[in-house]
Amino acid sequence: MTIYESIKRSILHGEFPPKMRLTEEFLAKKLETSRTPIREALKQLESEGLTVSMKRGVRVRHFTKKDIQQIYDLRTLLEGYAASQAATHRTEADLENMRLANDSYEKAIDNYIKTGETTIENILDINHQFHNAVINASQNPHIYSHITKVVVVPLIFRSFYWFNEEQLRHSLEAHKTLLKAIEEQDMERARVAMHEHIYHGRDEVLKQMDTIDEQYSPAKELQ
Amino acid sequence: MTIYESIKRSILHGEFPPKMRLTEEFLAKKLETSRTPIREALKQLESEGLTVSMKRGVRVRHFTKKDIQQIYDLRTLLEGYAASQAATHRTEADLENMRLANDSYEKAIDNYIKTGETTIENILDINHQFHNAVINASQNPHIYSHITKVVVVPLIFRSFYWFNEEQLRHSLEAHKTLLKAIEEQDMERARVAMHEHIYHGRDEVLKQMDTIDEQYSPAKELQ
DNA sequence: GGTTGAAAGTTTGTATACAAACTGTTAGCA
DNA sequence: TGCTAACAGTTTGTATACAAACTTTCAACC
């Protein structure tokens, strides 16, 4: 795991909460390296929007509810576009990838509901794989960096997520609808399917943000 | 001018042509600084997509015609969205900004055509100001970083641009149509206006890329 | 002649020292 | 008591030395 990934992980898992100040020396000591590689990682994180730098120093970025809404809107736009492009440009290999990812997804969800062995982390991971497969099928590599930037933000609240059976089944259905539209090369249906799928996720996240707002806000007082 | 801006400028102006290798020491000597700040600037440029790093070292990115097409498509999508959002969310101050930028634009074009005093650089700059005003009016600050990333790429070919009177007048008309749609809060018309405006620009750039393909390709042999 | 391998030469990656800039605290003064 | 100025402490910015990794070159061998 690179230094960049390690810091990112700490932010996404809530170990470094929003507004926490990240001094170079602290990170250098923690990751047992010098300040130079830390700086590079921090620059990268900033360009991804996970941190903000003030006149002096860097802090973990705080996202308001409005931020989340707007970022999700962009994700909807971008992934919707990716889906519509995938519908026209997908190859046989792309279809195979998407099918495989979706089969894994179905199995993971089944397993989660029936035995509880599969973790939520695992399900999120496979879901991510499917989305990546769609982006890949769009044959536009430039979309990728834009989407990673908007996808990563809601993950900050990942630790708060809570899924019920119905949500997961609903998500699986959405994937299937989307896959079908892409198979049939129906651009507009693919776009709409992706759009609604993500928009639904947006609503869930925002709903859950209301619940966690109190335990989340005290971070303001950090350092 | 920061180090980052200076290197960016050199790339956009063709001083550092595509595929040219950028060694840290070379840049450090040229900009009379040490390697440390150079590295930071290079990291930033890479995240913006202007350079690529291989196993060893960094090169100025080469964009194929396909790249330009795909990046322009993304720009169309993003700025189209920004325009539609601007139509709903713009304040009076936003409208004022857009009007001012557009008046400057009209004056600059007139001046360019009649006296030739205004430079193309200047016109591009003011055009840029208008587009920024629209993005600003969308009230979604997150769009901004995405758009700068897709806007900067075609600028690499800025030095090759050639504008005739008709193109400039056409562009001005497009701005006026867009502004009117935003004033009247017509989201869809604003989106379409922006979409067509940029798409028209895309065609021009691609057409001109055909012409310059030969003098542009020899860069392959650089270092 | 072509291929492989070792050595020399570049260039980057990391650590660290030092300078510069900012922050906060305290003492002096009104 | 409240304000200001200076000083101490902390943290970042820059330069540079050294180690590690990659490239190129040249020679020896097949």
Short mmCIF file of C-alpha atoms (C1' of nucleotides) in Angstrom, two decimals:
data_model
loop_
_atom_site.label_atom_id
_atom_site.label_comp_id
_atom_site.label_asym_id
_atom_site.label_seq_id
_atom_site.Cartn_x
_atom_site.Cartn_y
_atom_site.Cartn_z
CA MET A 1 0.00 0.00 0.00
CA THR A 2 1.42 3.34 -1.01
CA ILE A 3 1.57 6.33 1.31
CA TYR A 4 -1.16 8.02 -0.71
CA GLU A 5 -3.45 5.02 -0.39
CA SER A 6 -2.74 4.69 3.28
CA ILE A 7 -3.72 8.28 4.08
CA LYS A 8 -6.75 8.04 1.82
CA ARG A 9 -7.83 4.90 3.62
CA SER A 10 -7.50 6.60 6.98
CA ILE A 11 -9.67 9.46 5.80
CA LEU A 12 -12.32 7.23 4.24
CA HIS A 13 -12.49 5.04 7.32
CA GLY A 14 -12.94 7.98 9.61
CA GLU A 15 -9.66 7.55 11.41
CA PHE A 16 -8.77 11.04 10.27
CA PRO A 17 -12.12 12.82 10.67
CA PRO A 18 -13.21 15.90 8.71
CA LYS A 19 -11.42 19.11 9.64
CA MET A 20 -8.60 17.24 11.35
CA ARG A 21 -5.31 18.92 10.67
CA LEU A 22 -2.75 16.75 8.95
CA THR A 23 0.75 17.94 9.72
CA GLU A 24 3.53 16.49 7.65
CA GLU A 25 5.56 15.43 10.62
CA PHE A 26 2.66 13.60 12.24
CA LEU A 27 2.01 11.60 9.09
CA ALA A 28 5.71 11.00 8.52
CA LYS A 29 6.07 9.53 11.97
CA LYS A 30 2.93 7.47 11.69
CA LEU A 31 3.87 6.00 8.32
CA GLU A 32 7.55 5.73 9.21
CA THR A 33 8.89 7.79 6.36
CA SER A 34 10.16 11.30 5.84
CA ARG A 35 8.21 14.43 5.00
CA THR A 36 9.04 14.43 1.30
CA PRO A 37 6.86 11.47 0.23
CA ILE A 38 4.14 12.69 2.57
CA ARG A 39 3.98 15.99 0.76
CA GLU A 40 3.52 14.29 -2.57
CA ALA A 41 0.69 12.19 -1.20
CA LEU A 42 -0.97 15.27 0.28
CA LYS A 43 -0.79 17.07 -3.06
CA GLN A 44 -2.47 14.16 -4.73
CA LEU A 45 -5.18 13.99 -2.10
CA GLU A 46 -5.84 17.66 -2.48
CA SER A 47 -6.27 17.39 -6.22
CA GLU A 48 -8.77 14.64 -5.54
CA GLY A 49 -10.60 16.95 -3.20
CA LEU A 50 -10.21 14.92 -0.02
CA THR A 51 -8.18 17.57 1.75
CA VAL A 52 -8.01 21.33 1.72
CA SER A 53 -4.94 23.42 2.35
CA MET A 54 -5.14 26.67 4.19
CA LYS A 55 -2.51 29.37 4.33
CA ARG A 56 -0.60 26.98 6.49
CA GLY A 57 -1.15 23.24 6.58
CA VAL A 58 -3.64 20.75 5.30
CA ARG A 59 -6.91 19.58 6.76
CA VAL A 60 -9.23 16.72 6.00
CA ARG A 61 -12.06 18.17 4.02
CA HIS A 62 -15.42 18.64 5.56
CA PHE A 63 -18.41 18.02 3.32
CA THR A 64 -21.73 19.60 4.06
CA LYS A 65 -24.98 18.06 3.04
CA LYS A 66 -25.11 20.49 0.16
CA ASP A 67 -21.67 19.35 -1.01
CA ILE A 68 -22.82 15.76 -1.01
CA GLN A 69 -25.92 16.66 -3.00
CA GLN A 70 -23.98 18.56 -5.62
CA ILE A 71 -21.25 15.97 -5.91
CA TYR A 72 -23.82 13.24 -6.28
CA ASP A 73 -25.50 15.24 -9.02
CA LEU A 74 -22.23 15.34 -10.89
CA ARG A 75 -21.76 11.64 -10.41
CA THR A 76 -25.22 11.05 -11.80
CA LEU A 77 -24.39 13.13 -14.82
CA LEU A 78 -21.02 11.51 -15.48
CA GLU A 79 -21.95 7.91 -14.88
CA GLY A 80 -25.17 8.39 -16.80
CA TYR A 81 -23.10 9.56 -19.73
CA ALA A 82 -20.71 6.64 -19.29
CA ALA A 83 -23.65 4.25 -19.40
CA SER A 84 -25.04 5.75 -22.57
CA GLN A 85 -21.63 5.57 -24.21
CA ALA A 86 -21.22 2.01 -23.03
CA ALA A 87 -24.48 1.17 -24.74
CA THR A 88 -23.07 2.17 -28.12
CA HIS A 89 -19.43 1.21 -27.76
CA ARG A 90 -19.37 -1.91 -25.60
CA THR A 91 -17.52 -4.94 -26.99
CA GLU A 92 -18.33 -8.58 -26.31
CA ALA A 93 -15.52 -8.65 -23.76
CA ASP A 94 -17.05 -5.65 -21.99
CA LEU A 95 -20.41 -7.38 -21.78
CA GLU A 96 -18.73 -10.43 -20.35
CA ASN A 97 -17.02 -8.30 -17.69
CA MET A 98 -20.24 -6.64 -16.68
CA ARG A 99 -22.08 -9.95 -16.50
CA LEU A 100 -19.37 -11.49 -14.37
CA ALA A 101 -19.31 -8.55 -11.97
CA ASN A 102 -23.05 -8.64 -11.70
CA ASP A 103 -23.14 -12.37 -11.06
CA SER A 104 -20.65 -11.87 -8.26
CA TYR A 105 -22.83 -9.10 -6.95
CA GLU A 106 -25.90 -11.28 -6.89
CA LYS A 107 -24.05 -14.07 -5.13
CA ALA A 108 -22.57 -11.71 -2.56
CA ILE A 109 -25.96 -10.22 -1.76
CA ASP A 110 -27.56 -13.66 -1.48
CA ASN A 111 -24.78 -14.75 0.78
CA TYR A 112 -25.09 -11.63 2.88
CA ILE A 113 -28.81 -12.09 3.39
CA LYS A 114 -28.76 -15.84 3.96
CA THR A 115 -25.58 -16.54 5.87
CA GLY A 116 -24.25 -13.13 6.84
CA GLU A 117 -20.73 -14.26 5.97
CA THR A 118 -20.18 -11.64 3.29
CA THR A 119 -19.39 -8.20 4.65
CA ILE A 120 -20.87 -4.92 3.54
CA GLU A 121 -17.36 -3.83 2.57
CA ASN A 122 -17.25 -6.77 0.21
CA ILE A 123 -20.57 -5.93 -1.38
CA LEU A 124 -19.56 -2.31 -1.88
CA ASP A 125 -16.38 -3.54 -3.51
CA ILE A 126 -18.14 -5.76 -6.02
CA ASN A 127 -20.68 -3.04 -6.74
CA HIS A 128 -17.73 -0.82 -7.52
CA GLN A 129 -16.36 -3.42 -9.91
CA PHE A 130 -19.59 -3.43 -11.87
CA HIS A 131 -19.60 0.33 -12.16
CA ASN A 132 -16.02 0.23 -13.33
CA ALA A 133 -16.89 -2.32 -15.95
CA VAL A 134 -19.54 0.02 -17.31
CA ILE A 135 -17.16 2.96 -17.40
CA ASN A 136 -14.65 0.77 -19.16
CA ALA A 137 -17.19 -0.25 -21.75
CA SER A 138 -17.78 3.39 -22.62
CA GLN A 139 -14.38 3.32 -24.33
CA ASN A 140 -13.66 6.81 -23.08
CA PRO A 141 -10.73 6.57 -20.67
CA HIS A 142 -10.96 10.26 -19.86
CA ILE A 143 -14.20 9.78 -17.96
CA TYR A 144 -12.42 7.65 -15.45
CA SER A 145 -10.53 10.25 -13.45
CA HIS A 146 -13.57 12.47 -13.22
CA ILE A 147 -15.72 9.71 -11.86
CA THR A 148 -13.21 8.50 -9.30
CA LYS A 149 -13.13 12.02 -7.97
CA VAL A 150 -16.88 12.17 -7.44
CA VAL A 151 -17.26 8.58 -6.33
CA VAL A 152 -14.80 8.78 -3.51
CA VAL A 153 -16.55 11.48 -1.55
CA PRO A 154 -19.68 9.66 -0.45
CA LEU A 155 -17.38 6.87 0.70
CA ILE A 156 -16.35 9.07 3.59
CA PHE A 157 -19.69 8.19 5.06
CA ARG A 158 -19.23 4.56 4.25
CA SER A 159 -18.74 3.59 7.85
CA PHE A 160 -22.19 4.94 8.64
CA TYR A 161 -23.94 3.09 5.87
CA TRP A 162 -26.58 0.68 6.74
CA PHE A 163 -28.26 -1.50 4.16
CA ASN A 164 -31.41 -3.47 4.46
CA GLU A 165 -32.38 -6.41 2.33
CA GLU A 166 -34.75 -4.40 0.23
CA GLN A 167 -32.16 -1.79 -0.68
CA LEU A 168 -29.70 -4.42 -1.81
CA ARG A 169 -32.25 -6.27 -3.93
CA HIS A 170 -33.35 -2.99 -5.42
CA SER A 171 -29.77 -2.17 -6.32
CA LEU A 172 -29.31 -5.55 -7.94
CA GLU A 173 -32.43 -5.04 -10.03
CA ALA A 174 -31.13 -1.68 -11.16
CA HIS A 175 -27.88 -3.26 -12.31
CA LYS A 176 -29.78 -5.87 -14.27
CA THR A 177 -31.94 -3.26 -15.97
CA LEU A 178 -28.86 -1.27 -16.85
CA LEU A 179 -27.03 -4.29 -18.19
CA LYS A 180 -29.96 -5.20 -20.38
CA ALA A 181 -30.12 -1.70 -21.84
CA ILE A 182 -26.42 -1.82 -22.61
CA GLU A 183 -26.75 -5.25 -24.18
CA GLU A 184 -29.50 -3.94 -26.42
CA GLN A 185 -27.49 -0.82 -27.21
CA ASP A 186 -30.25 1.45 -25.99
CA MET A 187 -28.35 4.58 -25.03
CA GLU A 188 -31.15 6.55 -23.49
CA ARG A 189 -32.47 3.67 -21.43
CA ALA A 190 -28.97 2.93 -20.19
CA ARG A 191 -28.47 6.53 -19.19
CA VAL A 192 -31.77 6.74 -17.38
CA ALA A 193 -31.20 3.42 -15.63
CA MET A 194 -27.83 4.55 -14.32
CA HIS A 195 -29.21 7.94 -13.44
CA GLU A 196 -32.00 6.52 -11.33
CA HIS A 197 -29.79 3.94 -9.75
CA ILE A 198 -27.33 6.53 -8.49
CA TYR A 199 -30.02 9.01 -7.61
CA HIS A 200 -31.60 6.41 -5.42
CA GLY A 201 -28.26 5.91 -3.70
CA ARG A 202 -28.00 9.65 -3.23
CA ASP A 203 -31.30 9.76 -1.40
CA GLU A 204 -30.23 6.95 0.90
CA VAL A 205 -26.98 8.64 1.78
CA LEU A 206 -28.66 11.98 2.43
CA LYS A 207 -31.32 10.35 4.55
CA GLN A 208 -28.64 8.67 6.63
CA MET A 209 -26.67 11.90 6.88
CA ASP A 210 -29.57 13.44 8.74
CA THR A 211 -29.29 10.72 11.33
CA ILE A 212 -25.58 11.02 11.84
CA ASP A 213 -25.43 14.78 11.70
CA GLU A 214 -24.92 15.15 15.41
CA GLN A 215 -22.13 12.67 15.93
CA TYR A 216 -20.54 14.03 12.82
CA SER A 217 -20.53 17.71 13.65
CA PRO A 218 -18.37 17.72 16.80
CA ALA A 219 -15.40 17.17 14.52
CA LYS A 220 -15.49 20.93 14.11
CA GLU A 221 -13.79 21.30 17.42
CA LEU A 222 -10.85 19.11 16.52
CA GLN A 223 -7.46 20.75 17.00
CA MET B 1 3.77 33.31 -11.57
CA THR B 2 4.14 30.08 -9.65
CA ILE B 3 6.32 27.22 -10.83
CA TYR B 4 3.24 25.22 -11.67
CA GLU B 5 1.82 28.01 -13.79
CA SER B 6 5.11 28.55 -15.52
CA ILE B 7 5.47 24.94 -16.61
CA LYS B 8 1.82 24.81 -17.61
CA ARG B 9 2.30 27.89 -19.71
CA SER B 10 5.29 26.40 -21.46
CA ILE B 11 3.29 23.29 -22.30
CA LEU B 12 0.25 25.21 -23.52
CA HIS B 13 2.37 27.50 -25.64
CA GLY B 14 4.17 24.65 -27.31
CA GLU B 15 7.55 25.45 -25.83
CA PHE B 16 7.52 21.99 -24.29
CA PRO B 17 5.98 19.94 -27.08
CA PRO B 18 4.02 16.70 -26.59
CA LYS B 19 6.14 13.71 -25.59
CA MET B 20 9.03 15.88 -24.50
CA ARG B 21 10.64 14.50 -21.43
CA LEU B 22 10.67 16.84 -18.44
CA THR B 23 13.52 16.04 -16.11
CA GLU B 24 13.45 17.63 -12.73
CA GLU B 25 16.93 19.00 -12.98
CA PHE B 26 16.28 20.62 -16.35
CA LEU B 27 13.21 22.40 -15.01
CA ALA B 28 14.95 23.31 -11.77
CA LYS B 29 17.77 24.95 -13.67
CA LYS B 30 15.41 26.71 -16.08
CA LEU B 31 13.22 28.11 -13.32
CA GLU B 32 16.13 28.75 -11.00
CA THR B 33 14.88 26.71 -8.11
CA SER B 34 15.56 23.31 -6.61
CA ARG B 35 14.03 19.99 -7.50
CA THR B 36 11.61 19.89 -4.58
CA PRO B 37 9.16 22.55 -5.75
CA ILE B 38 9.47 21.21 -9.30
CA ARG B 39 8.26 17.82 -8.16
CA GLU B 40 5.20 19.34 -6.56
CA ALA B 41 4.35 21.22 -9.70
CA LEU B 42 4.79 18.08 -11.80
CA LYS B 43 2.45 16.14 -9.51
CA GLN B 44 -0.17 18.80 -9.95
CA LEU B 45 0.23 18.85 -13.70
CA GLU B 46 -0.14 15.12 -13.82
CA SER B 47 -3.35 15.19 -11.86
CA GLU B 48 -4.62 17.71 -14.36
CA GLY B 49 -3.68 15.36 -17.16
CA LEU B 50 -1.13 17.56 -18.88
CA THR B 51 1.76 15.19 -18.27
CA VAL B 52 2.18 11.46 -17.95
CA SER B 53 4.73 9.71 -15.81
CA MET B 54 6.38 6.54 -16.96
CA LYS B 55 8.33 4.13 -14.80
CA ARG B 56 10.96 6.78 -14.72
CA GLY B 57 10.35 10.44 -15.41
CA VAL B 58 7.60 12.61 -16.72
CA ARG B 59 6.66 13.53 -20.26
CA VAL B 60 4.39 16.13 -21.77
CA ARG B 61 1.23 14.33 -22.70
CA HIS B 62 0.43 13.64 -26.28
CA PHE B 63 -3.20 13.89 -27.28
CA THR B 64 -4.51 12.04 -30.28
CA LYS B 65 -7.45 13.25 -32.27
CA LYS B 66 -9.59 10.68 -30.49
CA ASP B 67 -8.51 12.08 -27.13
CA ILE B 68 -9.53 15.55 -28.18
CA GLN B 69 -12.90 14.31 -29.37
CA GLN B 70 -13.61 12.46 -26.14
CA ILE B 71 -12.40 15.26 -23.92
CA TYR B 72 -14.51 17.76 -25.82
CA ASP B 73 -17.51 15.51 -25.39
CA LEU B 74 -16.97 15.61 -21.66
CA ARG B 75 -16.63 19.33 -21.75
CA THR B 76 -19.88 19.58 -23.64
CA LEU B 77 -21.58 17.44 -21.02
CA LEU B 78 -20.17 19.32 -18.05
CA GLU B 79 -20.59 22.86 -19.31
CA GLY B 80 -24.04 21.99 -20.64
CA TYR B 81 -24.95 20.92 -17.15
CA ALA B 82 -23.41 24.04 -15.67
CA ALA B 83 -25.49 26.17 -18.03
CA SER B 84 -28.71 24.41 -17.10
CA GLN B 85 -27.95 24.80 -13.43
CA ALA B 86 -27.06 28.45 -13.96
CA ALA B 87 -30.48 28.94 -15.51
CA THR B 88 -32.19 27.92 -12.28
CA HIS B 89 -29.77 29.19 -9.70
CA ARG B 90 -28.31 32.40 -11.08
CA THR B 91 -28.53 35.51 -8.90
CA GLU B 92 -28.80 39.11 -10.12
CA ALA B 93 -25.08 39.53 -9.48
CA ASP B 94 -24.36 36.48 -11.64
CA LEU B 95 -26.39 37.93 -14.49
CA GLU B 96 -24.49 41.16 -14.17
CA ASN B 97 -21.18 39.31 -14.39
CA MET B 98 -22.22 37.42 -17.48
CA ARG B 99 -23.49 40.56 -19.16
CA LEU B 100 -20.28 42.41 -18.41
CA ALA B 101 -18.11 39.59 -19.71
CA ASN B 102 -20.19 39.37 -22.83
CA ASP B 103 -20.06 43.10 -23.47
CA SER B 104 -16.27 42.93 -23.21
CA TYR B 105 -16.34 40.02 -25.59
CA GLU B 106 -18.36 41.96 -28.13
CA LYS B 107 -16.08 44.96 -27.89
CA ALA B 108 -12.95 42.83 -28.21
CA ILE B 109 -14.28 41.11 -31.31
CA ASP B 110 -15.32 44.39 -32.89
CA ASN B 111 -11.94 45.82 -32.14
CA TYR B 112 -10.20 42.78 -33.54
CA ILE B 113 -12.11 42.93 -36.78
CA LYS B 114 -11.95 46.70 -37.27
CA THR B 115 -8.57 47.74 -35.97
CA GLY B 116 -6.69 44.51 -35.38
CA GLU B 117 -5.36 45.90 -32.12
CA THR B 118 -6.89 43.23 -29.92
CA THR B 119 -5.06 39.94 -29.99
CA ILE B 120 -6.53 36.47 -30.32
CA GLU B 121 -5.08 35.66 -26.92
CA ASN B 122 -7.10 38.50 -25.51
CA ILE B 123 -10.31 37.32 -27.12
CA LEU B 124 -9.78 33.78 -25.86
CA ASP B 125 -9.23 35.20 -22.42
CA ILE B 126 -12.46 37.15 -22.35
CA ASN B 127 -14.34 34.20 -23.77
CA HIS B 128 -12.96 32.23 -20.89
CA GLN B 129 -14.24 34.83 -18.44
CA PHE B 130 -17.75 34.48 -19.76
CA HIS B 131 -17.67 30.72 -19.45
CA ASN B 132 -16.40 31.07 -15.90
CA ALA B 133 -19.23 33.44 -15.10
CA VAL B 134 -21.71 30.81 -16.25
CA ILE B 135 -20.07 28.08 -14.18
CA ASN B 136 -20.12 30.41 -11.21
CA ALA B 137 -23.80 31.10 -11.68
CA SER B 138 -24.52 27.38 -11.46
CA GLN B 139 -23.81 27.68 -7.70
CA ASN B 140 -22.09 24.31 -7.77
CA PRO B 141 -18.43 24.91 -6.96
CA HIS B 142 -17.60 21.25 -7.49
CA ILE B 143 -18.12 21.53 -11.22
CA TYR B 144 -15.24 23.89 -11.45
CA SER B 145 -12.29 21.57 -11.07
CA HIS B 146 -13.78 19.11 -13.52
CA ILE B 147 -14.27 21.73 -16.16
CA THR B 148 -10.82 23.27 -15.84
CA LYS B 149 -9.41 19.82 -16.43
CA VAL B 150 -11.27 19.36 -19.70
CA VAL B 151 -10.94 22.94 -20.83
CA VAL B 152 -7.22 23.09 -20.64
CA VAL B 153 -6.51 20.34 -23.11
CA PRO B 154 -7.70 21.94 -26.32
CA LEU B 155 -5.64 24.95 -25.34
CA ILE B 156 -2.55 22.97 -26.21
CA PHE B 157 -3.49 23.60 -29.78
CA ARG B 158 -4.18 27.24 -29.08
CA SER B 159 -1.11 28.36 -30.93
CA PHE B 160 -2.47 26.77 -34.08
CA TYR B 161 -5.88 28.34 -33.85
CA TRP B 162 -7.00 30.56 -36.55
CA PHE B 163 -10.24 32.47 -36.38
CA ASN B 164 -12.10 34.19 -39.12
CA GLU B 165 -14.62 36.94 -38.70
CA GLU B 166 -17.57 34.64 -39.18
CA GLN B 167 -16.47 32.22 -36.49
CA LEU B 168 -16.10 35.00 -33.98
CA ARG B 169 -19.47 36.54 -34.75
CA HIS B 170 -21.04 33.12 -34.55
CA SER B 171 -19.48 32.56 -31.16
CA LEU B 172 -20.78 35.90 -29.93
CA GLU B 173 -24.29 35.05 -31.10
CA ALA B 174 -24.08 31.77 -29.23
CA HIS B 175 -23.13 33.58 -26.04
CA LYS B 176 -26.08 35.92 -26.43
CA THR B 177 -28.50 33.07 -26.97
CA LEU B 178 -27.14 31.32 -23.92
CA LEU B 179 -27.34 34.42 -21.78
CA LYS B 180 -30.94 35.00 -22.79
CA ALA B 181 -31.88 31.43 -21.87
CA ILE B 182 -30.22 31.83 -18.49
CA GLU B 183 -31.95 35.16 -17.92
CA GLU B 184 -35.30 33.53 -18.67
CA GLN B 185 -34.42 30.57 -16.46
CA ASP B 186 -34.95 28.12 -19.27
CA MET B 187 -32.76 25.19 -18.22
CA GLU B 188 -33.10 23.06 -21.30
CA ARG B 189 -32.52 25.89 -23.74
CA ALA B 190 -29.48 26.98 -21.77
CA ARG B 191 -28.08 23.48 -21.84
CA VAL B 192 -28.65 23.08 -25.54
CA ALA B 193 -27.20 26.49 -26.32
CA MET B 194 -24.03 25.72 -24.42
CA HIS B 195 -23.88 22.26 -25.90
CA GLU B 196 -24.05 23.52 -29.45
CA HIS B 197 -21.67 26.35 -28.79
CA ILE B 198 -18.96 24.04 -27.53
CA TYR B 199 -19.70 21.37 -30.08
CA HIS B 200 -19.16 23.92 -32.79
CA GLY B 201 -15.80 24.76 -31.24
CA ARG B 202 -14.95 21.09 -31.15
CA ASP B 203 -15.53 20.77 -34.86
CA GLU B 204 -13.31 23.74 -35.57
CA VAL B 205 -10.47 22.38 -33.49
CA LEU B 206 -10.70 18.95 -35.06
CA LYS B 207 -10.80 20.42 -38.53
CA GLN B 208 -7.68 22.44 -37.78
CA MET B 209 -5.98 19.41 -36.23
CA ASP B 210 -6.15 17.69 -39.61
CA THR B 211 -4.19 20.54 -41.10
CA ILE B 212 -1.50 20.59 -38.47
CA ASP B 213 -1.18 16.85 -38.10
CA GLU B 214 2.08 16.71 -39.97
CA GLN B 215 3.96 19.44 -38.23
CA TYR B 216 2.61 18.11 -34.97
CA SER B 217 3.60 14.47 -35.33
CA PRO B 218 7.40 14.81 -35.56
CA ALA B 219 7.34 15.50 -31.83
CA LYS B 220 7.23 11.73 -31.49
CA GLU B 221 10.94 11.61 -32.13
CA LEU B 222 11.79 13.97 -29.30
CA GLN B 223 14.17 12.44 -26.77
"C1'" DG C 1 26.62 -10.04 -36.91
"C1'" DG C 2 23.73 -10.33 -33.17
"C1'" DT C 3 22.89 -11.09 -28.37
"C1'" DT C 4 23.92 -10.89 -23.57
"C1'" DG C 5 25.90 -8.94 -19.44
"C1'" DA C 6 28.38 -5.82 -16.76
"C1'" DA C 7 29.69 -1.25 -15.71
"C1'" DA C 8 29.23 3.63 -16.06
"C1'" DG C 9 26.19 7.32 -16.28
"C1'" DT C 10 21.58 9.50 -15.48
"C1'" DT C 11 17.71 10.49 -13.07
"C1'" DT C 12 14.53 9.85 -9.58
"C1'" DG C 13 13.25 8.69 -4.49
"C1'" DT C 14 14.06 9.74 0.24
"C1'" DA C 15 15.98 11.92 4.20
"C1'" DT C 16 17.36 15.88 6.44
"C1'" DA C 17 19.13 20.45 7.50
"C1'" DC C 18 18.15 25.05 7.44
"C1'" DA C 19 15.49 29.19 6.37
"C1'" DA C 20 11.12 31.48 6.24
"C1'" DA C 21 6.55 32.19 7.66
"C1'" DC C 22 2.92 31.85 10.58
"C1'" DT C 23 0.68 31.30 15.45
"C1'" DG C 24 0.15 32.00 19.99
"C1'" DT C 25 1.60 33.78 24.29
"C1'" DT C 26 3.25 37.00 27.42
"C1'" DA C 27 4.90 41.26 29.07
"C1'" DG C 28 4.72 46.12 28.90
"C1'" DC C 29 2.15 50.12 28.55
"C1'" DA C 30 -1.88 53.11 28.22
"C1'" DT D 1 -8.57 45.90 31.77
"C1'" DG D 2 -7.47 45.96 27.05
"C1'" DC D 3 -4.30 46.63 23.39
"C1'" DT D 4 0.16 46.12 21.04
"C1'" DA D 5 4.63 44.39 20.17
"C1'" DA D 6 8.02 41.18 20.47
"C1'" DC D 7 9.55 36.71 21.23
"C1'" DA D 8 9.25 31.76 21.38
"C1'" DG D 9 7.46 27.74 19.34
"C1'" DT D 10 5.69 25.23 15.62
"C1'" DT D 11 5.19 24.03 10.90
"C1'" DT D 12 5.98 24.49 6.20
"C1'" DG D 13 9.11 25.74 2.06
"C1'" DT D 14 13.44 24.94 -0.17
"C1'" DA D 15 17.92 23.13 -1.00
"C1'" DT D 16 20.88 19.42 -1.10
"C1'" DA D 17 23.18 15.05 -0.14
"C1'" DC D 18 22.95 10.37 -0.73
"C1'" DA D 19 20.89 5.95 -2.03
"C1'" DA D 20 18.26 3.29 -5.27
"C1'" DA D 21 16.63 2.33 -9.75
"C1'" DC D 22 16.75 2.57 -14.43
"C1'" DT D 23 19.30 3.35 -19.17
"C1'" DT D 24 22.75 3.22 -22.16
"C1'" DT D 25 26.96 1.80 -23.86
"C1'" DC D 26 30.50 -1.14 -24.92
"C1'" DA D 27 32.78 -5.31 -25.09
"C1'" DA D 28 32.95 -10.20 -25.03
"C1'" DC D 29 31.07 -14.29 -26.45
"C1'" DC D 30 28.05 -17.26 -29.16
#
